[in-house]
Short mmCIF file of C-alpha atoms in Angstrom, two decimals:
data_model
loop_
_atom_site.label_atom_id
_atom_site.label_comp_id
_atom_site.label_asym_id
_atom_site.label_seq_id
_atom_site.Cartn_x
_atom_site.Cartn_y
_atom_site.Cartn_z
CA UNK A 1003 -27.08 3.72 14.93
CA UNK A 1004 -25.63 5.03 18.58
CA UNK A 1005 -26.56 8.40 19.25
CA UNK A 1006 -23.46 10.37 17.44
CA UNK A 1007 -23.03 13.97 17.26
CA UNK A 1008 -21.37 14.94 13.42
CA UNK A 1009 -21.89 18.26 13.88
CA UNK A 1010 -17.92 18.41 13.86
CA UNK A 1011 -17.60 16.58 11.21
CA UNK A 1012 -16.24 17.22 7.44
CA UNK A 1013 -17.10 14.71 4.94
CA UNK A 1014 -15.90 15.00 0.94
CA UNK A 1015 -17.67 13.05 -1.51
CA UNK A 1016 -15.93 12.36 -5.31
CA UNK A 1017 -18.45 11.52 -7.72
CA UNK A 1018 -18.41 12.03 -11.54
CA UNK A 1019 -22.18 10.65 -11.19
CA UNK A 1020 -24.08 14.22 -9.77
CA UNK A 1021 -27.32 12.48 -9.18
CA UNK A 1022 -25.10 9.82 -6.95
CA UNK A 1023 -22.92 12.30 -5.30
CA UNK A 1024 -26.29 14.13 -4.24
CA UNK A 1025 -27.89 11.13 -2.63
CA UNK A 1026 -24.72 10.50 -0.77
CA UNK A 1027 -24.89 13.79 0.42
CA UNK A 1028 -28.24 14.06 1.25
CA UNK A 1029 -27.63 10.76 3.74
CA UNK A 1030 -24.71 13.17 5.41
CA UNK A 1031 -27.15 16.15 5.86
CA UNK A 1032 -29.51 14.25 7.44
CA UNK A 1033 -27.07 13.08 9.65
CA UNK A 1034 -26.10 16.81 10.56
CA UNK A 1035 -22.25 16.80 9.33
CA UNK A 1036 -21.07 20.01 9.44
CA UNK A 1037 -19.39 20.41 5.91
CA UNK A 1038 -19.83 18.33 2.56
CA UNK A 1039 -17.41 19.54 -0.48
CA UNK A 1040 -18.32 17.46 -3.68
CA UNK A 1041 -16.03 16.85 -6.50
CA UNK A 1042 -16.57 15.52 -9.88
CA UNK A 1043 -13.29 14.06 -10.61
CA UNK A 1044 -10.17 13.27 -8.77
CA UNK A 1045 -8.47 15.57 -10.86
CA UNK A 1046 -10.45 18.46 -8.67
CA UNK A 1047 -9.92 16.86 -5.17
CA UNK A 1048 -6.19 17.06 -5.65
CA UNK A 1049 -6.14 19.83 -2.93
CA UNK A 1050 -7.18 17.39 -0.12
CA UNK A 1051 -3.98 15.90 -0.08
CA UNK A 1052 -2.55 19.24 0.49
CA UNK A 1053 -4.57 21.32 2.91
CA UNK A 1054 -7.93 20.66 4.45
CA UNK A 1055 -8.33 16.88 4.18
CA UNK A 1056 -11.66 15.88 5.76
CA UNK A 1057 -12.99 12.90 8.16
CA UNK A 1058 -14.09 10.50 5.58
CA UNK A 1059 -14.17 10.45 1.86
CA UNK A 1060 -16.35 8.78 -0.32
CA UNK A 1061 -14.45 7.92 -3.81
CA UNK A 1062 -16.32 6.59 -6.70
CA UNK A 1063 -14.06 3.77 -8.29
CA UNK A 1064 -16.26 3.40 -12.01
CA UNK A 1065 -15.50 6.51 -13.59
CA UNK A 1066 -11.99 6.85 -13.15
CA UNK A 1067 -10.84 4.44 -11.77
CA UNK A 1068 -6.61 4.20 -12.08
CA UNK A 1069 -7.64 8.31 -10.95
CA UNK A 1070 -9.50 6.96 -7.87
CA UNK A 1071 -7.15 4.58 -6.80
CA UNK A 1072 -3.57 6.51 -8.05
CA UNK A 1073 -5.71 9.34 -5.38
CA UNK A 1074 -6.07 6.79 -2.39
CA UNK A 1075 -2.66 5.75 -2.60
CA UNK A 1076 -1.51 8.85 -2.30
CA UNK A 1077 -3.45 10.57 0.31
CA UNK A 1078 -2.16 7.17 2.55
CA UNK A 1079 1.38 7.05 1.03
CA UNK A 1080 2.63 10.66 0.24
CA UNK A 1081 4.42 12.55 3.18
CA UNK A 1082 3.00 16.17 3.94
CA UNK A 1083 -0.75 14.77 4.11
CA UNK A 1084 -2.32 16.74 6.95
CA UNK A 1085 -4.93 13.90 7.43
CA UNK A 1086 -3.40 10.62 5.63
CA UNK A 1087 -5.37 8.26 8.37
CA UNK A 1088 -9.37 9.94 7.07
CA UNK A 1089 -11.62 7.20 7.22
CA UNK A 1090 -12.16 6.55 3.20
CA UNK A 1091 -15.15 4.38 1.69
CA UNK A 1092 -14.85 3.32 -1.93
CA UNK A 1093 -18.13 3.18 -4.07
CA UNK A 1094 -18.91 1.29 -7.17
CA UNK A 1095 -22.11 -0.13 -9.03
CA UNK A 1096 -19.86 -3.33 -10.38
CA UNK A 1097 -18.29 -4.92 -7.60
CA UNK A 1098 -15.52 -7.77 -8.53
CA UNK A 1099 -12.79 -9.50 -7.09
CA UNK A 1100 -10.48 -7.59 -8.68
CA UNK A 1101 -11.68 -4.49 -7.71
CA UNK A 1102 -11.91 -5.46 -4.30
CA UNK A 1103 -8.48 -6.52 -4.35
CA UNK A 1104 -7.67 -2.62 -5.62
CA UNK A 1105 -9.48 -1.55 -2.81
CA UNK A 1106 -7.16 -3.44 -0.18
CA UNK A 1107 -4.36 -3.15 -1.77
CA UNK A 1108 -4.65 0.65 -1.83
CA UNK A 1109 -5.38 1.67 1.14
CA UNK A 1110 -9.18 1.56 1.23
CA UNK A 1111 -11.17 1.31 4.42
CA UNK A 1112 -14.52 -0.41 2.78
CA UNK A 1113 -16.29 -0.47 -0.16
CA UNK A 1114 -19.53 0.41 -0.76
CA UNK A 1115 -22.09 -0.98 -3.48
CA UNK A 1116 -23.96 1.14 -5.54
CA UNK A 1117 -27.26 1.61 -4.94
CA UNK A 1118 -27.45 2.28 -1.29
CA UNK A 1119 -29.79 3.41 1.16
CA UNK A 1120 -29.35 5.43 4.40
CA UNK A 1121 -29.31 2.83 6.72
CA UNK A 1122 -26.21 1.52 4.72
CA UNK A 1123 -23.93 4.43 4.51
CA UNK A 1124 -25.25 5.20 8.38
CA UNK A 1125 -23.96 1.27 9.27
CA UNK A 1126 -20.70 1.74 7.53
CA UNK A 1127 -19.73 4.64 9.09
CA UNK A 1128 -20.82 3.22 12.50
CA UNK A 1129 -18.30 0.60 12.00
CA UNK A 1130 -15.24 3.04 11.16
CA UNK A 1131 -16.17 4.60 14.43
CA UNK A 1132 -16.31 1.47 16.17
CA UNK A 1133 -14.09 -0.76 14.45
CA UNK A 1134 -11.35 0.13 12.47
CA UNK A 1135 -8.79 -1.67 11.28
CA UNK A 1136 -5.34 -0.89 12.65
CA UNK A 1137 -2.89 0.85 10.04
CA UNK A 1138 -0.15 -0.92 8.77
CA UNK A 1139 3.04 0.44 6.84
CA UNK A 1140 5.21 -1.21 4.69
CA UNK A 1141 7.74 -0.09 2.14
CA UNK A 1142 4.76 0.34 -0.98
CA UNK A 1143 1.72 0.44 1.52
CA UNK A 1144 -0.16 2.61 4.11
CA UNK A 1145 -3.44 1.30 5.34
CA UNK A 1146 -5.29 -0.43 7.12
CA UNK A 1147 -4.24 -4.40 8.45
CA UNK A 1148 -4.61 -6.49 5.51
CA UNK A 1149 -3.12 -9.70 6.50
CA UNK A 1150 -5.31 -12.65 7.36
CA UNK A 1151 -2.15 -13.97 8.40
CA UNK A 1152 1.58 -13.06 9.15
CA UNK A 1153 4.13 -13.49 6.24
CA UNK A 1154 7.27 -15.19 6.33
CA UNK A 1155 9.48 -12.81 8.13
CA UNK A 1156 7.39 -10.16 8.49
CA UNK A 1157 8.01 -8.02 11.24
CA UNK A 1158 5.62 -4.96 11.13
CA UNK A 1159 3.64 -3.83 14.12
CA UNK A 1160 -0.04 -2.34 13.73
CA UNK A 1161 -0.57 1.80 14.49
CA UNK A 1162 -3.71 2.66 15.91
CA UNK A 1163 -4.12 5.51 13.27
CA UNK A 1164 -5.79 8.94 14.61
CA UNK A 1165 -9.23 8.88 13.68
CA UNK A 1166 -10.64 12.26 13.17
CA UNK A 1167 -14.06 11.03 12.40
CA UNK A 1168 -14.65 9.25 15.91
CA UNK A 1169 -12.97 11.42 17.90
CA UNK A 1170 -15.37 13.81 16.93
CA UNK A 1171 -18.71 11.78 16.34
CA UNK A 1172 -18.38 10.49 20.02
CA UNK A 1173 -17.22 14.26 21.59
CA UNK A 1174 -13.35 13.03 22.26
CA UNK A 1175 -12.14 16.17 19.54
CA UNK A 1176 -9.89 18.71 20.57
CA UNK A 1177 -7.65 20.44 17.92
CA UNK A 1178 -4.38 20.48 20.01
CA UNK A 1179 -5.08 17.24 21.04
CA UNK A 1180 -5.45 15.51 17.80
CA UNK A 1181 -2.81 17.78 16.08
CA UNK A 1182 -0.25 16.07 18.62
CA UNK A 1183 -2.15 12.04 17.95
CA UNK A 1184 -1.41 13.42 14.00
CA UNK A 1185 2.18 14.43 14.23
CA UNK A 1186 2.97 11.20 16.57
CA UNK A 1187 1.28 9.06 14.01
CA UNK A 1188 3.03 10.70 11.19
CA UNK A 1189 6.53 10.74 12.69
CA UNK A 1190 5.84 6.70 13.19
CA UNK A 1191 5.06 6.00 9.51
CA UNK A 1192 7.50 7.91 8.33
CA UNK A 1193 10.18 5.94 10.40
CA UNK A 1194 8.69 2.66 9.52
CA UNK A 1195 8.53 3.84 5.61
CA UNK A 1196 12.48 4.49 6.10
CA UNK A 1197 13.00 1.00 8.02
CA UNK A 1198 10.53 -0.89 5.42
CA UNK A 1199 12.00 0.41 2.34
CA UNK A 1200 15.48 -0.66 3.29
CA UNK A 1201 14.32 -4.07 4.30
CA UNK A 1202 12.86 -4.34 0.41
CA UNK A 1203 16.00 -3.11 -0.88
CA UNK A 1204 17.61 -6.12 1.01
CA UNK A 1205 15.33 -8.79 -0.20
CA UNK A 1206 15.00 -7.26 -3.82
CA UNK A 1207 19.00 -7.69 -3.40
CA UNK A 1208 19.21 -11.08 -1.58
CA UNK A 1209 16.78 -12.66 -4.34
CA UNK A 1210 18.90 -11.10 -7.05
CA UNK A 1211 21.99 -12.25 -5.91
CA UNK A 1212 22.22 -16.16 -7.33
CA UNK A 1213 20.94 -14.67 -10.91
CA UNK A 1214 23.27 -11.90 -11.07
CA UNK A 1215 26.24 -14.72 -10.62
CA UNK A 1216 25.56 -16.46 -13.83
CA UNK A 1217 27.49 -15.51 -17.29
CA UNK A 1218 24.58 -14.08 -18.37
CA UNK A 1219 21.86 -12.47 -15.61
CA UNK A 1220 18.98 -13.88 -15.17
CA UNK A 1221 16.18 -11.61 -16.19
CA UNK A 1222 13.94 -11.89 -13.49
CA UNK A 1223 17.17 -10.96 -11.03
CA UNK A 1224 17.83 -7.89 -13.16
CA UNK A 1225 14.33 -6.36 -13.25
CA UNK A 1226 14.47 -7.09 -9.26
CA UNK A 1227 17.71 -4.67 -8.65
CA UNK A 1228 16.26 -2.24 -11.34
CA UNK A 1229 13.55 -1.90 -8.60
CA UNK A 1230 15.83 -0.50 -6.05
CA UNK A 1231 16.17 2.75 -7.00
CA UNK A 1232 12.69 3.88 -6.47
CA UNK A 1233 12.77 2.40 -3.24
CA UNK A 1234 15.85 4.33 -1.98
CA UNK A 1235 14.18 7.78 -3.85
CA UNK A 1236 11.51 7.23 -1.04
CA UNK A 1237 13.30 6.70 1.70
CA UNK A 1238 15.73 10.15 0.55
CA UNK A 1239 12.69 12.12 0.60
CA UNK A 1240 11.50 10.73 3.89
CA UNK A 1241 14.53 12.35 5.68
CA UNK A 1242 13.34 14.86 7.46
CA UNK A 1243 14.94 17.76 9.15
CA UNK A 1244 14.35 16.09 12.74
CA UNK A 1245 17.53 14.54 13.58
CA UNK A 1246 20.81 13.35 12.26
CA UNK A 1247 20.07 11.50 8.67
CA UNK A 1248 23.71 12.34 7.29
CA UNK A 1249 25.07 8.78 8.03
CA UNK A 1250 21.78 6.94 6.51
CA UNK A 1251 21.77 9.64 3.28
CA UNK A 1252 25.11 8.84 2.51
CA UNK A 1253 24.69 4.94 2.98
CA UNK A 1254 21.68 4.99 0.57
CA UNK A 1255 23.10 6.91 -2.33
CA UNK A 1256 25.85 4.72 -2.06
CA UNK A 1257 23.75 1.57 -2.92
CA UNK A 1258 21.54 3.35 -5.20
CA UNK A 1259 25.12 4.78 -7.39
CA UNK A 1260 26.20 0.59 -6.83
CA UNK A 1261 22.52 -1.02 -7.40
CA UNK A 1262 22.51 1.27 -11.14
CA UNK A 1263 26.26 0.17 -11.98
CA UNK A 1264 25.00 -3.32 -11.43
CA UNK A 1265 21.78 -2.92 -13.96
CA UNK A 1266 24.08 -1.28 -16.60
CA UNK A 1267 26.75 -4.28 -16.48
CA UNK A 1268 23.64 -6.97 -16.57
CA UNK A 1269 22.19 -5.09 -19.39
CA UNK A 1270 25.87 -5.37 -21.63
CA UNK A 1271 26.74 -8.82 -19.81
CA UNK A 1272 28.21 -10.09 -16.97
CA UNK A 1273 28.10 -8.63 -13.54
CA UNK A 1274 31.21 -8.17 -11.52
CA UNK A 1275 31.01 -10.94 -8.42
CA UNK A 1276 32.84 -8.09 -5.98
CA UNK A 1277 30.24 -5.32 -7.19
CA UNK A 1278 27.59 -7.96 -6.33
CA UNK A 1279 29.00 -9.25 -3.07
CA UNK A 1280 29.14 -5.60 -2.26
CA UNK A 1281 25.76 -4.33 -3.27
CA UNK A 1282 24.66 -7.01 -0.63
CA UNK A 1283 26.74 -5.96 2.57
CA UNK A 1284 26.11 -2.08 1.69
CA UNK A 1285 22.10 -2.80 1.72
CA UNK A 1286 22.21 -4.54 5.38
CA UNK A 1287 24.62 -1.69 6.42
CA UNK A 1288 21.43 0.66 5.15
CA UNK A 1289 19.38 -1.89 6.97
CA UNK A 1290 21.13 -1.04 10.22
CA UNK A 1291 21.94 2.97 9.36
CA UNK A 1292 17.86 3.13 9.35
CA UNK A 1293 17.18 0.76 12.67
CA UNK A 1294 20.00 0.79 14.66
CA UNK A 1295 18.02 -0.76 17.91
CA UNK A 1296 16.90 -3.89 16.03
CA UNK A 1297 20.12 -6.40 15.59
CA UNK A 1298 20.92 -7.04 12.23
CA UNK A 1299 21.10 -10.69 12.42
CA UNK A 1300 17.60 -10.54 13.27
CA UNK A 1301 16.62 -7.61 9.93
CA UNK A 1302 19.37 -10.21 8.21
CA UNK A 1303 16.76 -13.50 9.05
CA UNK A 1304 13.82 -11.79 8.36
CA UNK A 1305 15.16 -10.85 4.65
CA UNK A 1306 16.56 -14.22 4.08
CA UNK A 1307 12.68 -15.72 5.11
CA UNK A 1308 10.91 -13.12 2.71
CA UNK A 1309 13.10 -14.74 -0.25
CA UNK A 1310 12.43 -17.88 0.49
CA UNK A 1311 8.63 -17.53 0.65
CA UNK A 1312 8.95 -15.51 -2.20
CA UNK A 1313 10.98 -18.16 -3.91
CA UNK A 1314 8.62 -21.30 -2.59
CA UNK A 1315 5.38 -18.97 -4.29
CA UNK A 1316 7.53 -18.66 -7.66
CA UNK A 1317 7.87 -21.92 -8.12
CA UNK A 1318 4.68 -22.87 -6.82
CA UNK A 1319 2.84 -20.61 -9.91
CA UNK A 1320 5.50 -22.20 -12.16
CA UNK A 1321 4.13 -25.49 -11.51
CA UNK A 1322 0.83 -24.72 -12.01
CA UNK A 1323 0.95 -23.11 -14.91
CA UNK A 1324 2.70 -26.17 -16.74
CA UNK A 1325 0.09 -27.90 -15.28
CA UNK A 1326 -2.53 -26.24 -16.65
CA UNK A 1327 -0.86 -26.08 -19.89
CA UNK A 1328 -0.05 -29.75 -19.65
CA UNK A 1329 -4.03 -30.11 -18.94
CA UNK A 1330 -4.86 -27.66 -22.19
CA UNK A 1331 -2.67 -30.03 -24.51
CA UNK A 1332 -4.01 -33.28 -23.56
CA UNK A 1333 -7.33 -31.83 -23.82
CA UNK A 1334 -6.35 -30.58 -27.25
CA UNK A 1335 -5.06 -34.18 -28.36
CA UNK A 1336 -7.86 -35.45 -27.42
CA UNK A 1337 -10.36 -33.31 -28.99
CA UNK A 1338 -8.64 -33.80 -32.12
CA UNK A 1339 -8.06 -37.75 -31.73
CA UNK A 1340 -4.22 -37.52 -32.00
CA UNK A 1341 -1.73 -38.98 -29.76
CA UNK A 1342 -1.06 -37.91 -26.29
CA UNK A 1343 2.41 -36.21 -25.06
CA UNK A 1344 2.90 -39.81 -23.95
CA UNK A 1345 2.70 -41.44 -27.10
CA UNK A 1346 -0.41 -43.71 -25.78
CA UNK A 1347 -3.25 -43.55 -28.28
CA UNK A 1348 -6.34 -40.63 -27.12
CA UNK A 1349 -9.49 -42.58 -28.21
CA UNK A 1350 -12.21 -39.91 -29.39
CA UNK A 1351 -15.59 -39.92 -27.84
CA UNK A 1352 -18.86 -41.47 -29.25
CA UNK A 1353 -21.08 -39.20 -30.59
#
């Protein structure tokens, strides 16, 4: 490992495991950081996402694990985090592919396998010194780049988040310095939260739109404008006192009173066509209330090429799934000597 000085830095460590938290300690005293806080639960490390949130945090994903990850999301996602960019390593003894996908999709830097040595915790925090991801923000998401490629559409630029834990291990830390890199980097995601959650609202919308128009609503286009509430309830308490909001405020309750009136007439019958055909010019007015210096035509395309991805993927598990269910009934026939779906005779095999 380069020759860092931690001396500066704060590390917290959530562990229901004491004999685990205490090894991963003892690797981050003999590296000389200045403070380690340990927690048993996530339940008791609430106040990091209020006041004193440290460099990095180790979070053990095995013991509560909906905990661990409800705590990552919101230390990236919730406004008022002092520190929502700290470097944060997950840790687990059963690594899967499903857990890994709950680490990315939740913000996670890395995740680390259970049982480790030094020289592994030492190498991963080498490499969130020296190469970080870049932060992305969507309207659901706060976290390091994901993508291994761009989406249809998509339109979202990469932050180089602050990074407490290298601007101190390599001597770069000054407090008014990094409290300015903070409130810059804070003032960006919550602009781009505001701008991402009213381009969902349009494409939960758009995609809604041809199901809403039938006699009776299609299901799947109900449940999507049921979404938009919760969408617009972040963006309302993302308006901060900085500037003039009034026009954007009133703009978004507007859709949310419209987006409700439009789930309670799907849920007794049919939707009005006007209410609809309104619901969708009021969400690309929001669109253009919350990013007045992009054209709308462009916000406009890049909705209409979310829903068709969207649309193309759909259809695309649709068709597999009758294909393996196709596959599980001929198999069936077979096994059991009867005819197949076609009508063609399924001749049994010698035993």
């Amino acid at each position: 490992m380069p020759d860092y000085d931690f001396s500066q830095v704060d590390a917290a460590i959530i562990d229901s495991q004491l004999n685990t938290a205490r090894v991963f300690r003892d690797v981050l005293v003999r590296m000389s950081f200045r403070r380690i806080e340990l927690f048993d639960s996530v339940k008791a490390a609430a106040g990091l996402l209020s006041a004193g949130t440290p460099d990095i945090i180790l979070v053990d994903a095995d013991g509560e694990d909906t905990e661990a990850f409800r705590f990552i999301r919101a230390l990236r996602n919730e406004p008022n985090v002092p520190n929502p960019f700290a470097c944060l390593i997950v840790t687990t003894w059963a690594p899967t592919p499903a857990l890994l996908t709950r680490v990315t999709n939740s913000g996670g830097d890395d995740l680390l396998l259970k049982p480790v040595s030094p020289k592994q915790v030492q190498d991963r925090i080498a490499t969130l010194i020296e190469g970080r991801k870049g932060f992305v923000v969507t309207a659901d998401y706060t976290g390091p780049d994901r993508r291994k490629s761009p989406r249809e559409g998509a339109q979202v630029p990469v932050l180089e988040a602050p990074n407490t834990l290298r601007l101190k291990a390599t001597g770069q830390w000054s407090q008014a310095g990094v409290r300015m890199l903070l409130n810059e980097a804070n003032g960006f995601v919550t602009a781009q939260k505001r701008i991402r959650a009213s381009i969902q609202i349009a494409f939960l919308a758009e995609f809604a739109m041809p199901g809403l128009s039938r006699p009776v609503p299609d299901r799947l286009a109900v449940e999507h404008v049921g979404r938009i509430g919760g969408f617009l309830d972040d963006l309302l308490r993302r308006l901060t006192d900085e500037g003039d909001h009034a026009h954007v405020e009133a703009v978004a309750r507007a859709v949310k009173s419209l987006a409700e009136d439009i789930h309670r007439q799907a849920d007794k019958g049919a939707v009005s066509p006007d209410d609809a055909a309104q619901l969708q010019t009021m969400v690309r007015a929001l669109m253009q209330a919350t990013d007045p210096e992009r054209p709308l035509e462009a916000m406009t395309r890049e909705v209409t090429a979310a829903v068709t991805g969207y649309r193309t993927r759909l259809e695309q598990m649709a068709q597999a799934k009758a294909a393996a269910a196709a596959s599980a009934a001929l198999a069936a026939s077979a096994a059991a000597g009867t005819p197949s779906p076609s009508g063609a005779p399924v001749a049994a095999s010698a035993g």
